[in-house]
XYZ file of N, CA and C in Angstrom:
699
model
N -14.112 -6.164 28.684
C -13.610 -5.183 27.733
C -14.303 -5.361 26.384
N -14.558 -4.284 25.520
C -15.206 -4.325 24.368
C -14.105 -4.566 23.342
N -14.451 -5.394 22.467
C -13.610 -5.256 21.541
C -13.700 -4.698 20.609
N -12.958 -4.227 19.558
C -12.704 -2.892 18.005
C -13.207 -4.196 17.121
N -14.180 -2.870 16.198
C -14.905 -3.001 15.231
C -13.888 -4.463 13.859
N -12.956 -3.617 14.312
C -11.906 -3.779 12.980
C -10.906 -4.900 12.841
N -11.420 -6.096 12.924
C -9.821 -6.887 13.044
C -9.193 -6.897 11.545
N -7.973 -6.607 11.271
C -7.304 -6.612 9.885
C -6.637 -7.466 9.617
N -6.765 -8.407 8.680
C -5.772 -9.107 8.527
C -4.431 -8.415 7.290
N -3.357 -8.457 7.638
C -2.166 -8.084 6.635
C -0.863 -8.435 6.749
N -0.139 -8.207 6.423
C 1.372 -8.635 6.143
C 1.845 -7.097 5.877
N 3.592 -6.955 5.998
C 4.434 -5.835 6.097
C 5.048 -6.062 3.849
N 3.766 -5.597 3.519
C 3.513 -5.348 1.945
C 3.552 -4.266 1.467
N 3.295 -3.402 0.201
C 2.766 -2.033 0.497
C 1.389 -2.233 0.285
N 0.518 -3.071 0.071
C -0.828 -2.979 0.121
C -0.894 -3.468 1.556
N -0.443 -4.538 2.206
C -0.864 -4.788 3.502
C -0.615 -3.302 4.544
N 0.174 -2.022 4.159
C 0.309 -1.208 5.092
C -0.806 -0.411 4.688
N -1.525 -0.153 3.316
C -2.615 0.789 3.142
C -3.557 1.160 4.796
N -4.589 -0.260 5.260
C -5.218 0.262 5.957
C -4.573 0.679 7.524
N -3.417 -0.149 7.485
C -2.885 0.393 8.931
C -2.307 1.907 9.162
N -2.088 2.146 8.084
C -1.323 3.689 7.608
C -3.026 4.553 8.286
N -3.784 3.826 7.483
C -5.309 4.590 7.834
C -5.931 4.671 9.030
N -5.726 3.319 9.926
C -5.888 3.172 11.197
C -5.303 3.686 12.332
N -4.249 3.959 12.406
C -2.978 4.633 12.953
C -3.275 6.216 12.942
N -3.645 6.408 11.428
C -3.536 8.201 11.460
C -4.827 8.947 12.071
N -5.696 7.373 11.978
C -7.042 7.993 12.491
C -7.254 7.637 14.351
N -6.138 7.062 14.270
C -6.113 6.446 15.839
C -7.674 5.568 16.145
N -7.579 4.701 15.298
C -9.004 3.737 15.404
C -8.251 2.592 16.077
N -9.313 1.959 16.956
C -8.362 0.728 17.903
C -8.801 -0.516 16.886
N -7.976 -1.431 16.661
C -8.438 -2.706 15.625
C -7.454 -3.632 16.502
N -7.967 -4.711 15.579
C -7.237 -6.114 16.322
C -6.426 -6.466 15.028
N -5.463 -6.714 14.835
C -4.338 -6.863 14.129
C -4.036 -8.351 14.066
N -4.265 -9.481 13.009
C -3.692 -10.480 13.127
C -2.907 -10.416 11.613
N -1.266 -11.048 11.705
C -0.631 -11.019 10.696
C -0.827 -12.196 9.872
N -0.513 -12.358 8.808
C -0.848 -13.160 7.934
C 0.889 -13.735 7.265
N 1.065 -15.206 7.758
C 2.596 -15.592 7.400
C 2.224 -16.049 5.612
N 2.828 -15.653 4.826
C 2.833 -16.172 3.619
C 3.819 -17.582 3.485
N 5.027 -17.416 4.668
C 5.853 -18.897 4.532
C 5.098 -20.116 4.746
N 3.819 -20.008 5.446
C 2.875 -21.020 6.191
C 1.716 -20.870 5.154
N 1.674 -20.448 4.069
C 0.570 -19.892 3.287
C -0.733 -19.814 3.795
N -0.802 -18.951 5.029
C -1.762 -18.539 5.908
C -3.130 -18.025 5.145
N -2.364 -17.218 3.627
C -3.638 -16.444 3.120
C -4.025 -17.466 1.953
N -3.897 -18.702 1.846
C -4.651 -19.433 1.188
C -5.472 -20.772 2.197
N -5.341 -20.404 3.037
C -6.232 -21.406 4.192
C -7.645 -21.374 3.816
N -8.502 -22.516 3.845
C -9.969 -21.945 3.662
C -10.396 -21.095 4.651
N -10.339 -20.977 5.912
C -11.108 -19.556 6.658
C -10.924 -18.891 5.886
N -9.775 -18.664 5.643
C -9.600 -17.205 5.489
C -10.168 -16.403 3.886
N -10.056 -17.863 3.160
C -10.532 -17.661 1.819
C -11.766 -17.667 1.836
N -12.254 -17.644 2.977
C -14.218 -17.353 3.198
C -13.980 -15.958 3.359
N -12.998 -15.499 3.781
C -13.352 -14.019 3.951
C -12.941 -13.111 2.247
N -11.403 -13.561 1.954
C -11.276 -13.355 0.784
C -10.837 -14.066 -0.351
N -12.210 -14.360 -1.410
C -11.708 -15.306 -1.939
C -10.367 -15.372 -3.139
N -9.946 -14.193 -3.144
C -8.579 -14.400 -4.498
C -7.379 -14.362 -2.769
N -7.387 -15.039 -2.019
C -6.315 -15.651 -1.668
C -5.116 -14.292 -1.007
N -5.553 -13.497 -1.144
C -4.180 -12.397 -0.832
C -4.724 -11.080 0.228
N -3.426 -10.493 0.510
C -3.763 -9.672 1.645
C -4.194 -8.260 1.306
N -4.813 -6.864 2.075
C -5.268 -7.410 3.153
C -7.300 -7.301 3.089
N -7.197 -8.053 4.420
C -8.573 -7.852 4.811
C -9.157 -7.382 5.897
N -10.032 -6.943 5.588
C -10.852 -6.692 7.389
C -12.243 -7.381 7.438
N -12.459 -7.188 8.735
C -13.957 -8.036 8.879
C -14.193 -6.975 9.846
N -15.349 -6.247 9.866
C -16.305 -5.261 10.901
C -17.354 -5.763 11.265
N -16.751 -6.426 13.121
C -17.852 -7.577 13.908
C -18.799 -6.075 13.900
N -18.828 -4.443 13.462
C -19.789 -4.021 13.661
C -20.894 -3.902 12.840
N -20.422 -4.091 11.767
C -21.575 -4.620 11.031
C -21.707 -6.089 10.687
N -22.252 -6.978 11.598
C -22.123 -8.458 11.359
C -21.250 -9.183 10.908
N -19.791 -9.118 11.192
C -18.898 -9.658 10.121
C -18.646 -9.482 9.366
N -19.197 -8.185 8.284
C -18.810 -8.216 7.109
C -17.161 -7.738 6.905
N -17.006 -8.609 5.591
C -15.495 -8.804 5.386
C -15.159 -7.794 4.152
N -14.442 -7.223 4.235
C -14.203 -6.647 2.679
C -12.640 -6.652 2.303
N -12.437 -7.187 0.947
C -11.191 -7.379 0.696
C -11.044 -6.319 -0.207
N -9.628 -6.463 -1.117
C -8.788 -5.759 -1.862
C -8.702 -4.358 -1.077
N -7.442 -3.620 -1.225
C -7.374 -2.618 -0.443
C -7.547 -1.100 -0.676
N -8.037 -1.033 -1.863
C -8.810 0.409 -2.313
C -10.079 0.348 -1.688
N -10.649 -0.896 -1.529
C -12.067 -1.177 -0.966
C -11.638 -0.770 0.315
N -11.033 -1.602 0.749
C -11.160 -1.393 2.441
C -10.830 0.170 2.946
N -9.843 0.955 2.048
C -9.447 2.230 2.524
C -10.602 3.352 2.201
N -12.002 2.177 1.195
C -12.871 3.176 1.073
C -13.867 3.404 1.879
N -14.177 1.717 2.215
C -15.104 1.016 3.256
C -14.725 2.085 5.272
N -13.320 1.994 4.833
C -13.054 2.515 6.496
C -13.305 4.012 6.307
N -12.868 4.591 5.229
C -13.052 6.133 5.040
C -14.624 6.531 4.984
N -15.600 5.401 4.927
C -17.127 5.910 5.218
C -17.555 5.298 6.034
N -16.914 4.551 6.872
C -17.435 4.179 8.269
C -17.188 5.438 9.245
N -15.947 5.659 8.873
C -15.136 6.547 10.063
C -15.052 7.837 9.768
N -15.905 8.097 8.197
C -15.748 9.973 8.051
C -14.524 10.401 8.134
N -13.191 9.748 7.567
C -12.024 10.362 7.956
C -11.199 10.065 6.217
N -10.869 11.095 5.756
C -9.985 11.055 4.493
C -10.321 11.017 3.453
N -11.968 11.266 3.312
C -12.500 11.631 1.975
C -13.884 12.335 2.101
N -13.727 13.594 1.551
C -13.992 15.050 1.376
C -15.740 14.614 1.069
N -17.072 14.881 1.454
C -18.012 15.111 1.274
C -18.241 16.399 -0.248
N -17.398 17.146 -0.372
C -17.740 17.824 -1.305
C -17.535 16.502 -2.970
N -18.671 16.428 -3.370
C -18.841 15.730 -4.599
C -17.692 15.726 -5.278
N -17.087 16.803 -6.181
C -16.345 16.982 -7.108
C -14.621 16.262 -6.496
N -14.479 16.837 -4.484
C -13.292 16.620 -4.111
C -12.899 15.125 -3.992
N -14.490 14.743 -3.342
C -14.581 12.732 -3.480
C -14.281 12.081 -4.297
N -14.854 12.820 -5.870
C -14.276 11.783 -7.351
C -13.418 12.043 -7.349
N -12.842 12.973 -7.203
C -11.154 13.441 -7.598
C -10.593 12.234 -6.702
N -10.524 11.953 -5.142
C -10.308 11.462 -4.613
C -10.138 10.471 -5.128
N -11.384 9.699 -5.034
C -11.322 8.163 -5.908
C -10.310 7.863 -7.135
N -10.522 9.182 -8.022
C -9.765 8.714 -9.437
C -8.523 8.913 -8.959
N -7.976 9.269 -8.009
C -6.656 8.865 -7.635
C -6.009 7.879 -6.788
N -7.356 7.360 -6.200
C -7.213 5.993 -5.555
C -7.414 5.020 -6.475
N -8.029 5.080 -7.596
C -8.009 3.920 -8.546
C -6.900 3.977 -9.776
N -6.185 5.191 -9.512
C -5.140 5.662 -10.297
C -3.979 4.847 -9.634
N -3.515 4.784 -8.194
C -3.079 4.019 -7.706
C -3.267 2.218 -8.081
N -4.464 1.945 -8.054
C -5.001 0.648 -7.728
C -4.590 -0.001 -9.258
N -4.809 0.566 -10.523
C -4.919 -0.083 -11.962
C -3.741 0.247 -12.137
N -2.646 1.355 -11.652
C -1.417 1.823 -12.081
C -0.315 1.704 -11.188
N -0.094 2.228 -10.465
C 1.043 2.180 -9.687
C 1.755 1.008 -8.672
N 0.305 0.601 -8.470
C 0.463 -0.933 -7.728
C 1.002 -2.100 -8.842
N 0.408 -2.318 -10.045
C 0.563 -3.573 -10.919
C 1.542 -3.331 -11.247
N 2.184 -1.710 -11.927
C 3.229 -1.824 -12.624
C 4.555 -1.724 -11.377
N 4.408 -0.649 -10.613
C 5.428 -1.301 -9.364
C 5.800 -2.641 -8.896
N 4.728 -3.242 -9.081
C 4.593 -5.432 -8.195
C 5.593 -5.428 -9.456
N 5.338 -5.646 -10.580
C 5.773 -6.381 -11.500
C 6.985 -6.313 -11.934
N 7.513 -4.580 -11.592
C 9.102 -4.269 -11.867
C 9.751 -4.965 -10.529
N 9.200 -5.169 -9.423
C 9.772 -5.494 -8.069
C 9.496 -7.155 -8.535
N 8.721 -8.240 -9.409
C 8.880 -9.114 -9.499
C 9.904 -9.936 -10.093
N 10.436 -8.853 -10.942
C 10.904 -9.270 -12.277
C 12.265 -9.202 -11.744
N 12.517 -8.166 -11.055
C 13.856 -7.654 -10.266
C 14.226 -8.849 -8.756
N 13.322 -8.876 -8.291
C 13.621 -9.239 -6.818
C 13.213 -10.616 -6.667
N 12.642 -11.365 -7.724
C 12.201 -12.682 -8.051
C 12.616 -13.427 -8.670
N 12.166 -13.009 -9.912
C 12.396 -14.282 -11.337
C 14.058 -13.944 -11.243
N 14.350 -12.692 -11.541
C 15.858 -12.703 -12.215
C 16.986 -13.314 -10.680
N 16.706 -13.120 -9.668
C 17.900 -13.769 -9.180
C 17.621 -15.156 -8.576
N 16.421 -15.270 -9.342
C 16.079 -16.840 -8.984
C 16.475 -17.829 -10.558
N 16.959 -17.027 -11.482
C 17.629 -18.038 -13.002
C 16.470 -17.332 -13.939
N 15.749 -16.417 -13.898
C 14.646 -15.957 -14.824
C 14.726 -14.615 -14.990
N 15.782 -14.244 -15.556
C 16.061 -13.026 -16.428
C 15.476 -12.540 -17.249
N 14.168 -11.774 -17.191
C 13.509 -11.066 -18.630
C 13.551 -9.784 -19.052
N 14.759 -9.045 -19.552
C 15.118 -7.980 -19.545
C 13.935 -7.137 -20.161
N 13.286 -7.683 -21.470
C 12.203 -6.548 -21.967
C 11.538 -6.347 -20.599
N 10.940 -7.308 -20.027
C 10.142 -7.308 -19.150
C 10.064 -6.315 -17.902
N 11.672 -6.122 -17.802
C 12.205 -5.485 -16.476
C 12.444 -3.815 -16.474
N 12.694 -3.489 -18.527
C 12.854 -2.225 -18.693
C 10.924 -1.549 -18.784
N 10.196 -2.761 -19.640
C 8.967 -2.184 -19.629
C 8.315 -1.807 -18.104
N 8.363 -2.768 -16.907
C 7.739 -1.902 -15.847
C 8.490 -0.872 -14.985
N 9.612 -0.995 -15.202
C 10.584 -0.261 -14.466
C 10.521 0.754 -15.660
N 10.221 1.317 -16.279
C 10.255 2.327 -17.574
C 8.554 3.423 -16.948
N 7.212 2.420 -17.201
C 6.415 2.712 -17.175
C 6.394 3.300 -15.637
N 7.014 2.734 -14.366
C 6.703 3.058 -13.504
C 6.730 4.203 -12.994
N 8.229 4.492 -13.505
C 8.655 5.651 -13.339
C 8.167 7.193 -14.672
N 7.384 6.239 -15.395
C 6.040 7.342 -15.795
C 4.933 8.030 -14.827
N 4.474 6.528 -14.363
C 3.685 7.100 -13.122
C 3.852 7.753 -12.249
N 5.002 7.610 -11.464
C 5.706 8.429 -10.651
C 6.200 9.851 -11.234
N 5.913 10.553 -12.657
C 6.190 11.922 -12.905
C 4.510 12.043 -12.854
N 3.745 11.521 -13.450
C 2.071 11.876 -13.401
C 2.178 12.223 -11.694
N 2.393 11.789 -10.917
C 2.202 12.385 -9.301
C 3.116 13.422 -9.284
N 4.273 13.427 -9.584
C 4.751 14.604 -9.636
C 4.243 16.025 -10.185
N 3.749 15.646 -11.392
C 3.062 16.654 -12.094
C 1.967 17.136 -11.238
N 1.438 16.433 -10.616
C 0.020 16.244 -9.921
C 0.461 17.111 -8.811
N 1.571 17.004 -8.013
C 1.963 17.635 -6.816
C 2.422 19.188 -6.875
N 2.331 19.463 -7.790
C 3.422 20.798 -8.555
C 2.022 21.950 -7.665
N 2.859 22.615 -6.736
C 1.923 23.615 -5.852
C 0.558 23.049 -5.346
N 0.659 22.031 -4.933
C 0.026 21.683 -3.681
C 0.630 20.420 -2.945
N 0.089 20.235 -1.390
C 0.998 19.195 -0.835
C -0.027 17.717 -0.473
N -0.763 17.581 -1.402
C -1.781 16.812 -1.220
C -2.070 16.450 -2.607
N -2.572 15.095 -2.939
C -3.191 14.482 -4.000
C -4.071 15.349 -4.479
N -5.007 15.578 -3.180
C -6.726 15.799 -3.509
C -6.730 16.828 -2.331
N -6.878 18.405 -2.405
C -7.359 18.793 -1.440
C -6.353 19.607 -0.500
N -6.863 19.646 0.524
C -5.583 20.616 1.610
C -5.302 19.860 2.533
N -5.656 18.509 2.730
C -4.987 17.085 3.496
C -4.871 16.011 3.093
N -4.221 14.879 3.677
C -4.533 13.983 3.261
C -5.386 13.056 3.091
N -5.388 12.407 2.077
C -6.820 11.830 1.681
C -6.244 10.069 1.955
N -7.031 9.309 1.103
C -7.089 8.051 1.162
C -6.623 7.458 -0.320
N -6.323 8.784 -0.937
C -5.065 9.205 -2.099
C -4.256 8.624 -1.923
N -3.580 9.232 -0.999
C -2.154 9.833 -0.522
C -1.837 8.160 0.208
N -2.764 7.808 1.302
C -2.463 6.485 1.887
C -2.169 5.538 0.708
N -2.898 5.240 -0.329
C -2.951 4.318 -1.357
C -1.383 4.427 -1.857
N -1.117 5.312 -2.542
C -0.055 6.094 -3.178
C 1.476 5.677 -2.614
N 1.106 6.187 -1.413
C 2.677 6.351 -0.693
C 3.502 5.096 -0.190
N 2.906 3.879 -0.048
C 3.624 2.933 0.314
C 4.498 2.340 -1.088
N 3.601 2.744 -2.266
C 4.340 1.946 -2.918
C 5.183 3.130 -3.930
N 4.334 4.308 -4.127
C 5.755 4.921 -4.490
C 6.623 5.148 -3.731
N 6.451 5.046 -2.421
C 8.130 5.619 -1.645
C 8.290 4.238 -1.526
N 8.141 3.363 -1.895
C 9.156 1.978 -2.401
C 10.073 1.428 -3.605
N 9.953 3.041 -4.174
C 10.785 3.187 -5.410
C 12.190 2.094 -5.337
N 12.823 2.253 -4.247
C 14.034 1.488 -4.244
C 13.784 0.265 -4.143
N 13.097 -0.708 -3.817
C 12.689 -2.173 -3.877
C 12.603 -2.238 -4.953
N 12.088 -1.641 -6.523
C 11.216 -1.571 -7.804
C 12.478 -1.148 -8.660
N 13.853 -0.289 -7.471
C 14.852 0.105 -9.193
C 14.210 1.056 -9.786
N 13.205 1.919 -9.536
C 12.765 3.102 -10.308
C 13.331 4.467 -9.394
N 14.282 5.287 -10.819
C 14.635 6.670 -9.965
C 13.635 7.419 -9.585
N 14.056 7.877 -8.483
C 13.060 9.641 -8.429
C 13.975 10.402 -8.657
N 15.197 10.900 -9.410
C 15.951 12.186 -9.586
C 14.904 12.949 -10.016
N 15.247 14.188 -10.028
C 14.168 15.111 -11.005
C 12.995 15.293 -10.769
N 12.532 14.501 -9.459
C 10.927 14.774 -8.974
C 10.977 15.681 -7.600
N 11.300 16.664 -8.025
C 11.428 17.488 -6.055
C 9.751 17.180 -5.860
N 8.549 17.632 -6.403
C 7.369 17.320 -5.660
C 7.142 15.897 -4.783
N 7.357 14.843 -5.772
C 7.435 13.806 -5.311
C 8.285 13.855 -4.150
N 9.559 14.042 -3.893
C 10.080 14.069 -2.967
C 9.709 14.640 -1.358
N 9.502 16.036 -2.216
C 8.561 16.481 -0.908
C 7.419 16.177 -0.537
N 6.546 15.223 -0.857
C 5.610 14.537 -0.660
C 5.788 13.972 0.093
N 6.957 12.167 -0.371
C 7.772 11.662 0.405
C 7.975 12.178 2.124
N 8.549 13.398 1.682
C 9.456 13.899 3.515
C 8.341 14.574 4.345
N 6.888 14.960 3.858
C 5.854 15.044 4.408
C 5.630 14.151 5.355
N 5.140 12.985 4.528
C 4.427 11.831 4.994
C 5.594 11.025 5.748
N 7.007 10.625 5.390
C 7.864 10.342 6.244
C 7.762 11.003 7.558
N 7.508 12.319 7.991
C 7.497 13.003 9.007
C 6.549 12.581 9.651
N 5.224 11.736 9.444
C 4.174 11.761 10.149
C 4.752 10.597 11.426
N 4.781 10.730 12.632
C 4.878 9.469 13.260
C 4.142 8.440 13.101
N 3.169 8.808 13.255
C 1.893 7.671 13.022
C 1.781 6.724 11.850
N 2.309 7.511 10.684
C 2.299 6.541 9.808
C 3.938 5.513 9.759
N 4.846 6.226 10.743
C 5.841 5.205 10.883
C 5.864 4.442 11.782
N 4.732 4.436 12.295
C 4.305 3.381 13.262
C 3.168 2.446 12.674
N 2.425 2.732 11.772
C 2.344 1.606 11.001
C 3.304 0.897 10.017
N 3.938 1.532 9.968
C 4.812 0.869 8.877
C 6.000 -0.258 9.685
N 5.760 -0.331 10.706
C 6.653 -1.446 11.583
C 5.604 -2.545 11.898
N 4.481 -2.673 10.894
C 3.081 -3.778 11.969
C 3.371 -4.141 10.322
N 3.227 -5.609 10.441
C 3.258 -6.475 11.632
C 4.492 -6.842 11.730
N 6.019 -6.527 11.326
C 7.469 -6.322 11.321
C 7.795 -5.410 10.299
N 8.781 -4.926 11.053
C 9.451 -3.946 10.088
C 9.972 -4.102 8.790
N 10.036 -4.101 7.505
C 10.408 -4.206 6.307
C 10.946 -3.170 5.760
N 12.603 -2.684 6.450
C 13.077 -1.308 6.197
C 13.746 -1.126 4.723
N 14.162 -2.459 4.241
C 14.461 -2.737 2.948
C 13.619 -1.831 1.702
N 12.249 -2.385 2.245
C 11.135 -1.799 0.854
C 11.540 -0.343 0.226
N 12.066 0.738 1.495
C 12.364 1.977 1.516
C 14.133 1.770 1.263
N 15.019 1.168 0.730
C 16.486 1.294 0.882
C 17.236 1.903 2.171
N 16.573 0.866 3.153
C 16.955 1.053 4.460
C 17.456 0.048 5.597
N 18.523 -0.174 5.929
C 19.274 -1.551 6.459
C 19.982 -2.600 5.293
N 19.785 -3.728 5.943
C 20.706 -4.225 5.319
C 19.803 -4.933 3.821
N 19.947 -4.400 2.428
C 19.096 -4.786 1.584
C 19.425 -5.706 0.838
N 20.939 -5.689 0.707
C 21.132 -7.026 -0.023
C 20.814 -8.319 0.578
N 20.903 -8.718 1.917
C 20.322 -9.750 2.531
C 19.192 -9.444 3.106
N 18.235 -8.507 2.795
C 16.816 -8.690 2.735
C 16.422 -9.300 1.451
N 17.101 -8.713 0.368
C 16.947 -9.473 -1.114
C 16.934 -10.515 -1.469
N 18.388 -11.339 -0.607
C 18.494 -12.494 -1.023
C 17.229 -13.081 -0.334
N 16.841 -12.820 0.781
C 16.167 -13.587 2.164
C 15.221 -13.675 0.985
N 14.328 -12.758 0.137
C 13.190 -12.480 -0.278
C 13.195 -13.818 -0.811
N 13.981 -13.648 -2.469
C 14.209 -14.172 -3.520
C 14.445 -15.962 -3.174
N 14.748 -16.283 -1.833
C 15.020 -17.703 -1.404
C 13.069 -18.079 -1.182
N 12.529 -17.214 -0.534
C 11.393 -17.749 -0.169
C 10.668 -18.211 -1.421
N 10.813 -17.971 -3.178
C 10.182 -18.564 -4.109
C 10.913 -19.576 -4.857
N 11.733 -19.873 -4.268
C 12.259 -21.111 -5.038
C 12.191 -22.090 -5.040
């Protein structure tokens, strides 16, 4: 049997779901190994040969010799021009593209991590920093009206499908409830949301490499919380 180009390494994160969200929708076959953070798997030296700042996810393409590429705007860009799938050849639609994948990458990701750190970490671990908690939980939910605004009569980031936008985007804004940031008042956003919720495929990545129904305010969250908040202490 031949084996797929693609082995990924990731964890059930919202950056570790970026490329599986991508893999899944494109129905590309990959080899999937998870990455335990309790075993601090992603600071092992292998693996820090592949990426060296230590964190998830990665891929390695045995089709082009091994090469490894980390951080996950890369990889969702790296797979989107291997595979011709989720970003537009027309010049103008590609940058657009990008500046909303790096709109994601400098914005929505840091300031989301950090309201979800401050919340789901430090403070119920004895490290209460309230400026701290209103500034990203404030700003975040800035970002989250910029997509809204962005969505206002069309159902796409970039374009008349989805892009590698939209993959970047959606794990961690529809993780609003892990982060404590409202969406009242955003119907685009929302309907964005119940789009991409509808896709099967992407809710079938979103169970690799375990399900994390919490991230979305789904099951039991207060003892996903606590579970979290025990693993840094």
């Amino acid at each position: 049997m031949t084996r797929p180009d693609i082995v990924l390494y990731t964890a059930n994160t919202m950056n570790g779901w970026k490329p599986l969200i991508f893999l899944h929708e494109a129905q590309i076959d990959y080899e999937l190994v998870p990455i335990d953070f309790g075993k601090k798997e992603q600071k092992a030296p292998d693996y820090l040969r592949l990426n060296p700042n230590g964190r998830i996810p990665t891929i390695v393409d045995r089709g082009a010799d091994d090469f490894a590429v980390f951080e996950s705007g890369a990889i969702l860009w790296y797979l989107a021009e291997k595979y011709d799938r989720f970003l537009s050849h027309d010049p103008k639609e590609r940058s657009e593209t990008l500046q909303w994948l790096m709109f994601q990458m400098g914005g929505i990701g840091p300031m989301m991590g950090q309201a979800m750190f401050f919340q789901r970490i430090a403070k119920p671990n004895g490290d209460e920093v309230p400026y701290a908690i209103n500034r990203y939980v404030t700003e975040s939910r800035r970002l989250l009206e910029v997509l809204e605004t962005r969505l206002a009569g069309r159902e796409w980031l970039v374009g008349d499908a989805m892009s590698i936008a939209d993959i970047a985007a959606y794990p961690w804004a529809r993780s609003y409830f892990w982060a404590t940031v409202s969406v009242d008042g955003l119907p685009n956003l929302q309907a964005w949301f119940d789009r991409i919720d509808a896709m099967p495929r992407v809710q079938e990545a979103l169970q690799l490499p375990e399900p994390r129904p919490s991230a979305f305010g789904q099951g039991d969250t207060d003892a996903a919380a606590a579970e979290n908040a025990a693993r840094f202490r």
